[in-house]
């Protein structure tokens, strides 16, 4: 029995030296940014995803408490580089919440609740919903009452 057990151990040891590759789907949870980041409300199966990237933890500005930072759009397929989509024109702003929806055309529709003063419609920097139907190329403030949502 000892000889058979020793032979089996030797066979396993030799097989361990030459492992065969196994096909598996790997989902990475590695960070994609060095900044503190907060994800949007989004489906994990979307091609694109949004993160709020912040250099500080949270801030309160006007009626909104959330990270002070920028919203960056990532492409999980690697076909396009990450890009800042909010606030438009660069900079940073207090972001209360955000969501992204992606249809079959893979063009993200983005909703951001923020204190940003888009086109002068929010000089008091209250909480406002901003909407982009085209992956952040254009933005408009939605006509909801300002500053009442948390």
C-alpha positions as a printed Julia matrix, in Angstrom:
150×3 Matrix{Float64}:
   0.0    0.0     0.0
   2.86   2.38    0.79
   4.3    1.9    -2.71
   0.95   2.69   -4.37
   0.45   5.72   -2.13
   3.94   6.98   -2.9
   3.37   6.51   -6.63
   0.07   8.42   -6.44
   1.77  11.26   -4.55
   4.56  11.35   -7.14
   2.01  11.44   -9.99
   0.13  14.31   -8.36
   3.38  16.17   -7.77
   4.4   15.81  -11.43
   0.94  16.9   -12.61
   1.21  19.92  -10.32
   4.33  21.03  -12.16
   2.45  21.22  -15.47
  -0.93  22.74  -14.76
  -3.37  22.95  -17.63
  -5.0   26.32  -18.27
  -8.61  26.53  -17.24
 -11.09  28.71  -19.04
 -12.95  30.99  -16.66
 -14.61  34.36  -16.71
 -12.82  36.76  -14.42
 -14.67  39.78  -13.09
 -12.19  42.32  -11.86
 -12.83  44.25   -8.68
  -9.51  46.04   -8.97
  -9.67  49.81   -8.57
  -9.76  51.84  -11.78
  -8.86  55.12  -10.1
  -6.58  56.35   -7.35
  -9.26  58.76   -6.07
 -11.9   57.87   -3.52
 -14.82  56.79   -5.67
 -18.54  56.14   -5.31
 -20.51  54.15   -7.9
 -23.72  55.23   -9.57
 -26.96  53.3    -9.43
 -26.43  51.1   -12.48
 -26.64  47.57  -13.85
 -23.48  45.5   -13.56
 -24.03  44.28  -17.11
 -23.78  47.78  -18.61
 -20.89  48.39  -20.97
 -20.42  51.86  -19.44
 -20.34  52.7   -15.75
 -20.12  55.9   -13.72
 -18.06  56.76  -10.67
 -17.94  59.92   -8.6
 -14.25  60.52   -8.01
 -13.51  62.65   -4.97
 -10.37  63.98   -3.36
 -12.23  64.51   -0.08
 -14.84  62.43    1.67
 -18.11  64.37    1.75
 -19.25  67.96    1.77
 -22.47  69.81    2.37
 -23.25  72.62    0.0
 -26.66  74.19   -0.15
 -29.13  71.38    0.44
 -26.94  68.54   -0.82
 -24.61  66.32    1.18
 -22.33  64.05   -0.79
 -18.87  63.7    -2.24
 -17.28  66.82   -3.69
 -15.84  65.61   -6.96
 -16.37  64.82  -10.6
 -18.41  62.18  -12.42
 -16.32  60.04  -14.73
 -17.68  57.64  -17.38
 -15.79  54.38  -17.9
 -16.06  51.88  -20.76
 -15.71  48.31  -19.49
 -14.89  47.06  -23.0
 -11.86  49.36  -23.24
 -13.04  50.84  -26.56
 -12.9   54.39  -25.18
 -10.87  56.11  -22.47
 -12.47  57.25  -19.22
 -13.78  60.8   -19.43
 -15.2   63.36  -17.05
 -18.84  63.99  -17.92
 -20.0   66.1   -14.96
 -19.72  68.92  -14.13
 -19.56  69.92  -17.77
 -16.45  71.87  -18.56
 -14.38  70.31  -15.77
 -13.95  71.18  -12.14
 -15.73  69.56   -9.22
 -19.1   69.88   -7.51
 -21.07  68.35   -4.64
 -22.8   65.25   -6.0
 -25.77  63.95   -4.03
 -26.59  60.92   -6.14
 -26.36  59.63   -9.68
 -27.74  56.9   -11.91
 -27.07  55.61  -15.4
 -29.27  53.62  -17.77
 -27.98  51.99  -20.92
 -30.22  50.64  -23.66
 -29.46  48.29  -26.54
 -27.64  51.12  -28.37
 -25.13  51.28  -25.45
 -25.48  55.07  -25.13
 -25.67  55.9   -21.43
 -28.46  58.15  -20.16
 -27.22  59.86  -17.0
 -29.08  61.45  -14.08
 -27.12  63.47  -11.49
 -28.42  65.22   -8.38
 -26.02  68.05   -7.67
 -25.55  71.67   -6.62
 -24.06  72.61  -10.0
 -25.21  75.91  -11.54
 -25.82  74.76  -15.12
 -26.36  77.77  -17.39
 -27.29  80.07  -14.51
 -30.46  78.15  -13.55
 -29.21  77.41  -10.01
 -27.4   80.49   -8.62
 -28.24  79.49   -5.02
 -26.55  76.09   -5.53
 -29.5   74.1    -4.25
 -29.94  70.44   -5.18
 -30.99  70.06   -8.81
 -31.47  67.02  -11.05
 -29.37  67.2   -14.23
 -30.02  64.87  -17.16
 -27.91  63.83  -20.13
 -29.44  61.51  -22.77
 -26.15  61.22  -24.69
 -23.37  60.03  -22.36
 -22.63  63.5   -21.0
 -22.31  65.32  -24.34
 -25.21  67.63  -23.41
 -26.94  68.43  -20.11
 -30.19  70.02  -18.98
 -31.64  70.74  -15.57
 -34.93  68.95  -14.94
 -37.9   71.11  -13.91
 -38.34  69.69  -10.39
 -38.44  71.93   -7.31
 -34.91  72.75   -6.21
 -33.34  71.61   -2.96
 -36.02  69.31   -1.55
 -34.47  65.91   -2.26
 -31.86  64.22   -0.14
